[in-house]
Short mmCIF file of C-alpha atoms and ligand atoms in Angstrom, two decimals:
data_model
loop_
_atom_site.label_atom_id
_atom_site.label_comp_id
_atom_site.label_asym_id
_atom_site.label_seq_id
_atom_site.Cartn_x
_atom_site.Cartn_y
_atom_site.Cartn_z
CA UNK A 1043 -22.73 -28.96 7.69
CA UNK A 1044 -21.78 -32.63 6.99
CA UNK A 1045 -21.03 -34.50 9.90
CA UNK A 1046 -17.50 -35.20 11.56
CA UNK A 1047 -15.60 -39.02 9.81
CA UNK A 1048 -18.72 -39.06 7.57
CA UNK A 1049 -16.08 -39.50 4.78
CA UNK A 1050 -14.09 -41.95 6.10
CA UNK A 1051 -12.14 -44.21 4.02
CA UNK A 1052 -13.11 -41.91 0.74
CA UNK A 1053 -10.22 -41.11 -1.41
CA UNK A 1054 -9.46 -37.48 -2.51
CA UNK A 1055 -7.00 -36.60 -4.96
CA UNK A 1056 -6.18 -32.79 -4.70
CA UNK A 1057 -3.99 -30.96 -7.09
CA UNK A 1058 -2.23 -27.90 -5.93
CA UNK A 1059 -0.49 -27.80 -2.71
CA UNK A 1060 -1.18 -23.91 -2.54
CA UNK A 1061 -3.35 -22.35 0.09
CA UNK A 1062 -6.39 -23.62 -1.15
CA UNK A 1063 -5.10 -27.07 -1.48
CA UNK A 1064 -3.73 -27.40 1.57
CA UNK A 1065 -6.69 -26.11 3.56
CA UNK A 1066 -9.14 -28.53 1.30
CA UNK A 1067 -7.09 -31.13 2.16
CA UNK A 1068 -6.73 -30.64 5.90
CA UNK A 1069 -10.59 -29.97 5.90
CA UNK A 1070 -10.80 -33.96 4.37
CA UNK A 1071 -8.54 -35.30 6.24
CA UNK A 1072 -10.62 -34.18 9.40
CA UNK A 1073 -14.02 -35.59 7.80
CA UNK A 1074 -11.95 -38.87 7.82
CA UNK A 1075 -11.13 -38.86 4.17
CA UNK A 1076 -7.53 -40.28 2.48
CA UNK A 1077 -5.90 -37.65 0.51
CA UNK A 1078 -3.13 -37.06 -1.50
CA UNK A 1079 -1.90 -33.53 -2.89
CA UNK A 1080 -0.12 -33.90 -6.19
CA UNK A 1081 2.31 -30.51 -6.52
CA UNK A 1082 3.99 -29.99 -9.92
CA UNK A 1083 6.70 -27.83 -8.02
CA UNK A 1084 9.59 -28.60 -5.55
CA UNK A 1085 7.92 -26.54 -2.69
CA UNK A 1086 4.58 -26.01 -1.33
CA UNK A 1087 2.67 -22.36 -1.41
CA UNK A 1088 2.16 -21.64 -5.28
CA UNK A 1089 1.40 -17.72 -5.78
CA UNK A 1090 2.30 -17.89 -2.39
CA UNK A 1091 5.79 -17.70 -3.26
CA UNK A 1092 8.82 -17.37 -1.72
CA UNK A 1093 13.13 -17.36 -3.50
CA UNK A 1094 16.40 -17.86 -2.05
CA UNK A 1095 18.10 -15.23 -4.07
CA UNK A 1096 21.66 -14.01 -4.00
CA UNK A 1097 21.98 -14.46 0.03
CA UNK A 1098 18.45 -12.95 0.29
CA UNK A 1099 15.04 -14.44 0.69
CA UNK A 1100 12.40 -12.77 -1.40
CA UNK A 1101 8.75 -12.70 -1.41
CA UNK A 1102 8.05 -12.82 -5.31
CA UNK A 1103 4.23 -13.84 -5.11
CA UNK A 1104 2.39 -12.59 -2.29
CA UNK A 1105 4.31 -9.95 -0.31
CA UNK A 1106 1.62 -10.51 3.40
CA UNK A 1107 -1.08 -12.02 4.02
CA UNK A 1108 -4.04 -10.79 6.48
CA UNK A 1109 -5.66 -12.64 9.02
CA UNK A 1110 -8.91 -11.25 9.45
CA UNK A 1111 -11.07 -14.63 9.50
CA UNK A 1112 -10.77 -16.44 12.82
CA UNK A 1113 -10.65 -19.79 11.45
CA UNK A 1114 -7.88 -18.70 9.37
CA UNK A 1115 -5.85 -16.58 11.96
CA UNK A 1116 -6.23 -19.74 14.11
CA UNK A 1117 -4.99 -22.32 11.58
CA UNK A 1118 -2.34 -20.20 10.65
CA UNK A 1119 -0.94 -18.96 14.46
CA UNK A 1120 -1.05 -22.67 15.20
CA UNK A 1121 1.43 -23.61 12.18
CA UNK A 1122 3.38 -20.81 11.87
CA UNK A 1123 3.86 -19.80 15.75
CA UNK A 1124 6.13 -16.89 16.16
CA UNK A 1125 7.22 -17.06 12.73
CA UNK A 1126 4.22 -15.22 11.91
CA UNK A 1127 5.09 -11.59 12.37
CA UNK A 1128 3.11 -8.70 11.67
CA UNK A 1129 4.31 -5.49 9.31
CA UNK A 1130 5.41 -2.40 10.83
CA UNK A 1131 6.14 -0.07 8.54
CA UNK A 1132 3.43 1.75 6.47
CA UNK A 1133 2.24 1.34 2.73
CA UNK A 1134 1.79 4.18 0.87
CA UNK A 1135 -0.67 5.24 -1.71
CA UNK A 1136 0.20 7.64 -4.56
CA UNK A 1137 0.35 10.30 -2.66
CA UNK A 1138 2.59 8.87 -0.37
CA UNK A 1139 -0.38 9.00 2.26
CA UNK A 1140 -0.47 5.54 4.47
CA UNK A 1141 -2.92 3.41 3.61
CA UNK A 1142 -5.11 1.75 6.21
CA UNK A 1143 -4.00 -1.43 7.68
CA UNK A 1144 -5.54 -3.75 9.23
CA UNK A 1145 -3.09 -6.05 9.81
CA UNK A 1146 -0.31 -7.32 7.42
CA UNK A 1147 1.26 -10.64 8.44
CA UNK A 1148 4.40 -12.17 6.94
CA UNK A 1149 6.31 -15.74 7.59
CA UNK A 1150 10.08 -14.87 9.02
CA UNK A 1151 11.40 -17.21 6.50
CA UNK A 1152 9.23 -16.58 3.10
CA UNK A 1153 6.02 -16.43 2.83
CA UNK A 1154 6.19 -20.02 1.01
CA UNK A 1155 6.69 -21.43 4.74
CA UNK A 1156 3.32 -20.56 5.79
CA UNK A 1157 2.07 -22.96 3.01
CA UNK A 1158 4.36 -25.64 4.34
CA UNK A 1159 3.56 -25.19 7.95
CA UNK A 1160 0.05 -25.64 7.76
CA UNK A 1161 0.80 -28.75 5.61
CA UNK A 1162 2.70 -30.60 8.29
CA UNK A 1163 1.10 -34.39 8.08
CA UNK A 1164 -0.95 -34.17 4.81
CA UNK A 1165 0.54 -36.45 2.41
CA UNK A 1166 1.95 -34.77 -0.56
CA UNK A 1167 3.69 -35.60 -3.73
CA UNK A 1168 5.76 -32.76 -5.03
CA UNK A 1169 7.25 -32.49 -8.40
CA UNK A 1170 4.21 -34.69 -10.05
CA UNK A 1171 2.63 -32.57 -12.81
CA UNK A 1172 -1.13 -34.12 -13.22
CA UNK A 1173 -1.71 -34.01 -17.29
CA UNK A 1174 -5.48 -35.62 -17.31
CA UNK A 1175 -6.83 -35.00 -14.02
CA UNK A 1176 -10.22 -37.87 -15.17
CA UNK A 1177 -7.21 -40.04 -15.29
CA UNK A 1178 -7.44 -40.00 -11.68
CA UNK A 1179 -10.44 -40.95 -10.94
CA UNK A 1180 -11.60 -44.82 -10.02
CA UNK A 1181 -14.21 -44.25 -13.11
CA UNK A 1182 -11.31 -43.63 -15.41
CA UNK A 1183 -9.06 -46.39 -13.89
CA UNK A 1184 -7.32 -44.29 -11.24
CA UNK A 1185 -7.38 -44.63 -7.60
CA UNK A 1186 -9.64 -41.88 -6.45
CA UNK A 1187 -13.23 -41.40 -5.95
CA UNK A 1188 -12.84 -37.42 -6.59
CA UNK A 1189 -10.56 -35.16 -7.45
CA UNK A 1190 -9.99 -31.85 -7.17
CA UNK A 1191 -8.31 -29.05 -8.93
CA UNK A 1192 -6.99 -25.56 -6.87
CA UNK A 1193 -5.00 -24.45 -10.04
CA UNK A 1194 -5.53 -21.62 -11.34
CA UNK A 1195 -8.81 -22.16 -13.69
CA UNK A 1196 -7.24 -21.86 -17.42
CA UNK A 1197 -5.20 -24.71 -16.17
CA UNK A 1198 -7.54 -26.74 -14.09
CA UNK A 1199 -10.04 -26.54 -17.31
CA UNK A 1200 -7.11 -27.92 -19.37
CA UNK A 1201 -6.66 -30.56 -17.10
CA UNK A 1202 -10.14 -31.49 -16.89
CA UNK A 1203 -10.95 -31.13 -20.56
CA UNK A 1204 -13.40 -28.42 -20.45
CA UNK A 1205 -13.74 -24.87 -22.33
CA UNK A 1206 -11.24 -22.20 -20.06
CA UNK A 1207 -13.69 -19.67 -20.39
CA UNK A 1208 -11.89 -17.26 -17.82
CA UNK A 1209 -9.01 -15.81 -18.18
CA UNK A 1210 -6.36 -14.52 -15.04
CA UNK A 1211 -4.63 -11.04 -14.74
CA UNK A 1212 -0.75 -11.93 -15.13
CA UNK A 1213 1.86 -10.19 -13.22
CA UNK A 1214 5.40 -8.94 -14.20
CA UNK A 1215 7.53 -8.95 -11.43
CA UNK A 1216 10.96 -7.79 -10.84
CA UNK A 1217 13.79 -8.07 -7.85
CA UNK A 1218 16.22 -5.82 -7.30
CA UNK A 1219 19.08 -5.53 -4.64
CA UNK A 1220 21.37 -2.71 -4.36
CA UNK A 1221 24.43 -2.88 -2.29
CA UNK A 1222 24.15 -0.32 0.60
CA UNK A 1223 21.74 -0.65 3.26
CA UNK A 1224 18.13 1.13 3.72
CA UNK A 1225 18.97 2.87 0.50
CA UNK A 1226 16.94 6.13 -0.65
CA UNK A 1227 13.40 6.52 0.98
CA UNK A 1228 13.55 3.02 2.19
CA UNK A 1229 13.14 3.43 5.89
CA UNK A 1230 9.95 5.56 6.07
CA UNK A 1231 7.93 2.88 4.07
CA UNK A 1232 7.47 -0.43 3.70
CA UNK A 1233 5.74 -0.19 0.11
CA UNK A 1234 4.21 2.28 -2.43
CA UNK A 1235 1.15 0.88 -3.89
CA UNK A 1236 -0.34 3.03 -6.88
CA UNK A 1237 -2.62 1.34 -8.72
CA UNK A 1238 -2.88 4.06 -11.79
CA UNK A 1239 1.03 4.16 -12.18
CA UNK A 1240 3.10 1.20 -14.56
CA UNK A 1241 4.69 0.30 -11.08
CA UNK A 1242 1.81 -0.72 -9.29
CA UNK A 1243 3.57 -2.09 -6.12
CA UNK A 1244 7.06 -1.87 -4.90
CA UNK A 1245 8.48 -3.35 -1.36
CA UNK A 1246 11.64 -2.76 0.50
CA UNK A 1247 12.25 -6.43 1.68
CA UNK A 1248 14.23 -5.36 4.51
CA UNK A 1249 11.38 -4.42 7.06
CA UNK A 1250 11.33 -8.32 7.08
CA UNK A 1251 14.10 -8.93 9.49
CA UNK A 1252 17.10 -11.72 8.88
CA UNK A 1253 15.25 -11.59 5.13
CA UNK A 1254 18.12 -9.53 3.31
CA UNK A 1255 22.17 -10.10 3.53
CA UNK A 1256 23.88 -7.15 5.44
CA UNK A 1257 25.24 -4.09 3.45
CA UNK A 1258 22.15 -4.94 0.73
CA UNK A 1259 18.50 -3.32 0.06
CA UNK A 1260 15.96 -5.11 -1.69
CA UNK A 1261 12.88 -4.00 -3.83
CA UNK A 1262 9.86 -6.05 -5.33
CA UNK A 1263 8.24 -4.44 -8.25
CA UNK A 1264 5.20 -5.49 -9.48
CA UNK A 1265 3.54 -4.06 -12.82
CA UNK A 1266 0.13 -3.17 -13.84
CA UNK A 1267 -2.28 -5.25 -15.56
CA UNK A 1268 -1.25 -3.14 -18.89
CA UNK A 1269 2.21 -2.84 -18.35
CA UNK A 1270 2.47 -7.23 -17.49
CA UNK A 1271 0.44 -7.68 -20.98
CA UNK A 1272 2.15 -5.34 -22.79
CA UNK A 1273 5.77 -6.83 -21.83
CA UNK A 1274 4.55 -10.74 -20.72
CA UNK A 1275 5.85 -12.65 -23.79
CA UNK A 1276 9.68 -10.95 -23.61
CA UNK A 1277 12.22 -13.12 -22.04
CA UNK A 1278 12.15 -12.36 -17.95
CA UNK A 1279 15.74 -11.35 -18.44
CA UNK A 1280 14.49 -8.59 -20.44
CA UNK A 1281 12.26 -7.20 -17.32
CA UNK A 1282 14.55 -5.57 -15.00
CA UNK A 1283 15.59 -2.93 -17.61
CA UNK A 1284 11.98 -2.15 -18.49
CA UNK A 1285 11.30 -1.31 -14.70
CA UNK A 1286 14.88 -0.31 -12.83
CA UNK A 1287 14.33 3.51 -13.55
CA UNK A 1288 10.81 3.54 -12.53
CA UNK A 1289 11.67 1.80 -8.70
CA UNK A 1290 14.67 4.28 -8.60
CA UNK A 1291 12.65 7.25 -9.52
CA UNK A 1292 10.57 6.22 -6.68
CA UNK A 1293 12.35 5.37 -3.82
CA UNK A 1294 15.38 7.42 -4.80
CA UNK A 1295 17.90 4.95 -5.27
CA UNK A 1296 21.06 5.49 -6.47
CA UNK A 1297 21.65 3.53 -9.73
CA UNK A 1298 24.73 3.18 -9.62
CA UNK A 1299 24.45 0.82 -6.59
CA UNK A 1300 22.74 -2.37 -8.45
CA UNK A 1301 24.40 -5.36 -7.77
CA UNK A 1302 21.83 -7.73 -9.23
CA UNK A 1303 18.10 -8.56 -10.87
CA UNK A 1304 15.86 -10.93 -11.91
CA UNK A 1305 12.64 -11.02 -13.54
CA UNK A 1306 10.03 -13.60 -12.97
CA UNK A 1307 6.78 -13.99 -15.26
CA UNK A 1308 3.27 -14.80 -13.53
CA UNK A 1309 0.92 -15.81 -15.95
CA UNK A 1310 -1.68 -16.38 -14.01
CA UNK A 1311 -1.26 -13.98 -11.33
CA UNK A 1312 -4.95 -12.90 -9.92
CA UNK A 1313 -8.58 -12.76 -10.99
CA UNK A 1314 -10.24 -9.37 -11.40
CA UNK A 1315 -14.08 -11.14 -9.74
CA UNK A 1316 -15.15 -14.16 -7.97
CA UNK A 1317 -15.69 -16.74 -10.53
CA UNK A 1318 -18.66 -19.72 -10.76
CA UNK A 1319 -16.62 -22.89 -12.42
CA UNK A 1320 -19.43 -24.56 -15.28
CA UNK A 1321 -20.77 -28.01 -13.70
CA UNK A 1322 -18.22 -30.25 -13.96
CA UNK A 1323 -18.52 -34.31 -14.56
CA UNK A 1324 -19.11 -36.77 -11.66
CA UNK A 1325 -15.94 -36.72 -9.28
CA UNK A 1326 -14.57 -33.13 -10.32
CA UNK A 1327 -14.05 -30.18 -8.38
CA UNK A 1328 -12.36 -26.78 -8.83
CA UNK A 1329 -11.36 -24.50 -5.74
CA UNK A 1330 -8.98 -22.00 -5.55
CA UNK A 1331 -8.83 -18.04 -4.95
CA UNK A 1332 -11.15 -17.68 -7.91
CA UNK A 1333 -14.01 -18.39 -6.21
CA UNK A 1334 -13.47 -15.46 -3.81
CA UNK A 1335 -10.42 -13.13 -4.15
CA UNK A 1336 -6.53 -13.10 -5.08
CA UNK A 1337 -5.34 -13.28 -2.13
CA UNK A 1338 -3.47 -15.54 0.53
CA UNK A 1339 -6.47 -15.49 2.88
CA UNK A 1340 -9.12 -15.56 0.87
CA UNK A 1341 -7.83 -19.34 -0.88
CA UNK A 1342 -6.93 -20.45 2.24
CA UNK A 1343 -11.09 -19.91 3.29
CA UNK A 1344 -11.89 -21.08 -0.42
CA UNK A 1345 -10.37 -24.45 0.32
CA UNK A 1346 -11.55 -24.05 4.31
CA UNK A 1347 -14.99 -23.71 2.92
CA UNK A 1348 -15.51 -26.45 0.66
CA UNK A 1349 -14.20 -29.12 2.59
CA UNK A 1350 -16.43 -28.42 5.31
CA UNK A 1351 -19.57 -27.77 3.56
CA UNK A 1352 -19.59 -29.95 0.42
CA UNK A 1353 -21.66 -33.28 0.65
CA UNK A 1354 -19.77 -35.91 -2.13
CA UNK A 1355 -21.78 -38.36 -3.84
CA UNK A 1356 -20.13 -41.27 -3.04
C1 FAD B 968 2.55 -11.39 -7.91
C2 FAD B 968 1.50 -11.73 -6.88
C3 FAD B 968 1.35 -10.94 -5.75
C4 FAD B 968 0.41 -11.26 -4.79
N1 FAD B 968 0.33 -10.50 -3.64
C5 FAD B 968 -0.51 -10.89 -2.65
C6 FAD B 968 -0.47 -10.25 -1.39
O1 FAD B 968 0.35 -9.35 -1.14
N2 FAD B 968 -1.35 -10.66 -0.43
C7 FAD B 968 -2.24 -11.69 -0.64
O2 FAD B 968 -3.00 -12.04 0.27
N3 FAD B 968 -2.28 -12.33 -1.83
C8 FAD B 968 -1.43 -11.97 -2.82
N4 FAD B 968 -1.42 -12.64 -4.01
C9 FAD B 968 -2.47 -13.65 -4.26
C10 FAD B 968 -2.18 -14.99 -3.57
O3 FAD B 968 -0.84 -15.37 -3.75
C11 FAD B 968 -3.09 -16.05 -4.19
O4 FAD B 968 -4.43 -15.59 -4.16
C12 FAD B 968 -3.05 -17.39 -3.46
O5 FAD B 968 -1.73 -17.74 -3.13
C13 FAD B 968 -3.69 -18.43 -4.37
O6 FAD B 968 -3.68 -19.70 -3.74
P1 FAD B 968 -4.34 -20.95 -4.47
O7 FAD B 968 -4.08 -22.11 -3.61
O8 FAD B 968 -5.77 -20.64 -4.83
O9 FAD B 968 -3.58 -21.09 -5.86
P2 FAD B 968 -2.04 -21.33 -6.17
O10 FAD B 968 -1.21 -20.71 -5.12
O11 FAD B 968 -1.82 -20.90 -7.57
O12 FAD B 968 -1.86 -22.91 -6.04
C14 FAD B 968 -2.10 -23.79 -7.11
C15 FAD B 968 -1.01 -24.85 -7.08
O13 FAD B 968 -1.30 -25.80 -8.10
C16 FAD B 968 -0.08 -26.25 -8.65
N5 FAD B 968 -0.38 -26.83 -9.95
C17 FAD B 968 -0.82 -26.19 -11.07
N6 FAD B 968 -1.00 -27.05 -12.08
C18 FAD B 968 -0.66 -28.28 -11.59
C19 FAD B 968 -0.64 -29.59 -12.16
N7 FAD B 968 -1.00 -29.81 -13.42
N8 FAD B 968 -0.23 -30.63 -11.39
C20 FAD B 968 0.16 -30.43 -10.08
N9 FAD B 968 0.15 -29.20 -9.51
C21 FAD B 968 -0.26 -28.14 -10.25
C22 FAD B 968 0.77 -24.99 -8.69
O14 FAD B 968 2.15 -25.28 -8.78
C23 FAD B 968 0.38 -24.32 -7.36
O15 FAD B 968 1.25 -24.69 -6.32
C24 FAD B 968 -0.46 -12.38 -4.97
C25 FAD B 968 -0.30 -13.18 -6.10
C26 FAD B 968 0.68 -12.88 -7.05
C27 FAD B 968 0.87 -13.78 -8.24
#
């Protein structure tokens, strides 16, 4: 374990202000280095990704989060506070049995908050796309002595003009809101997860409290790997028709009670295994979910992890 300031006055360029970014870059900033997050978006929390959506607030990337690593649940409870509050309601499998639970968290005002919590203090420039990621480097005339990548690897390898190699499971998502509250079989779940079916995962948004407008329920649908290649390449518009009938089979919703929907593509949505990135040139890094598991924890650790263990060349 390097030691504590042993990187001080190092410069770190990290792109991605997801969950692995952020947690890289807090993990720096405590060895003494200078970073600087470069986020092509507006907000902060990538895949973890929250909308404000016809009065609502919708979780469109990652629906909870667990907090089974103390590091993590500590970093997080210390950000997030009472915001952080924990599931109630069950999930159910296929069979409408609950599944085991062993803890699902959620931020009271999108999930995307969490992200932005637990950035408080870094330095971070939103809405800067990085095109050449060498660009960045002192070597190559930048101002950084390394850099480091958290998106997703077909990107990151574009970026850093190596072969992708890898490709990432997308996702085809869909939100719907019905006026009427706690519609159909809302209240006795939370969400159906059936991994075998088209619709893979659906929530009811409104065991989040203050997260849905009054008189209104809300479901996230999320397809299967199949189903999200199959239909990927249509306009997103097109993706609440493909789906509707399948969430209202399922919940028994009425159909006639629709009162909006909106589709939303993820490209690059998980990885199906932990992933070893090819040696990269002097300078570069990759981190990111890949290197463990899809999921809000795990690239929170990812990042957690390599800023506290890696020993940079200077
Ligand atoms: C539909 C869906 C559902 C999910 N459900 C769950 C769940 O319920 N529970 C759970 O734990 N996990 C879930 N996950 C997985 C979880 O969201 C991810 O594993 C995690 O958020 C990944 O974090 P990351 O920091 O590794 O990557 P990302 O969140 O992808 O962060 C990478 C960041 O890099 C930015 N970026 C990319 N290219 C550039 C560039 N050129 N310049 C600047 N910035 C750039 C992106 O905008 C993004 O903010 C889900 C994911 C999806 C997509």
């Amino acid at each position: 374990m390097p030691s504590s300031n042993d990187l001080f006055s190092r410069s770190f360029a990290i792109i991605g202000a997801g969950l692995a970014g952020i947690a890289a870059a807090r993990g720096l900033v405590d060895r003494g280095a200078e970073v600087t997050l470069f986020e092509k978006s507006r907000g902060y929390g990538g895949r973890c990704a929250s909308k404000r959506w016809e009065n609502h607030v919708v979780d469109h990337g990652a629906q909870y989060f667990t907090m089974r690593d103390e590091a993590f649940r500590t970093a997080a409870t210390a950000a997030g506070g009472d915001a952080l509050l924990r599931m109630e309601a069950p999930v159910l499998d296929e069979n409408d049995a609950p599944l085991p639970d062993s803890g699902r968290w959620f931020h009271r005002d999108g999930n995307s908050r969490l992200a932005r919590d637990l950035a408080k203090g870094l330095t971070v420039r939103t809405e800067t796309t990085v095109e050449d990621a060498r660009g960045l480097l002192k070597a190559h005339g930048g101002n950084f002595d390394h850099v480091i990548s958290t998106a997703p690897w077909p990107q990151t390898s574009r970026m850093f003009g190596v072969e992708p190699t890898f490709d990432c499971i997308p996702c085809l998502a869909v939100l719907l809101a019905y006026r009427g509250d706690w519609l159909g079989r809302t209240r006795d779940a939370y969400a159906i997860s059936d991994r075998h079916s088209e619709l893979a995962w659906s929530a009811c948004e409104n065991h989040k409290p203050g997260r849905v407008a009054d008189g209104f329920t809300v479901i996230v649908a999320h397809m299967s790997e199949a189903f999200s290649r199959e239909h990927l390449e249509r306009p997103p518009a097109e993706y609440p028709a493909l789906v509707r009938e399948k969430v209202e089979e399922r919940w028994k919703l009425p159909s006639v009670a629709i009162a909006a929907s909106l589709g939303h593509r993820w490209r690059l949505a998980r990885t199906s295994s932990p992933f070893t990135p090819p040696q990269l040139a002097p300078g570069m890094h990759f981190v990111g979910d890949a290197l463990r598991r899809s999921r809000v924890e795990d690239a929170w650790l990812a990042g957690h992890d390599f800023a506290h263990t890696t020993s940079f060349a200077s």
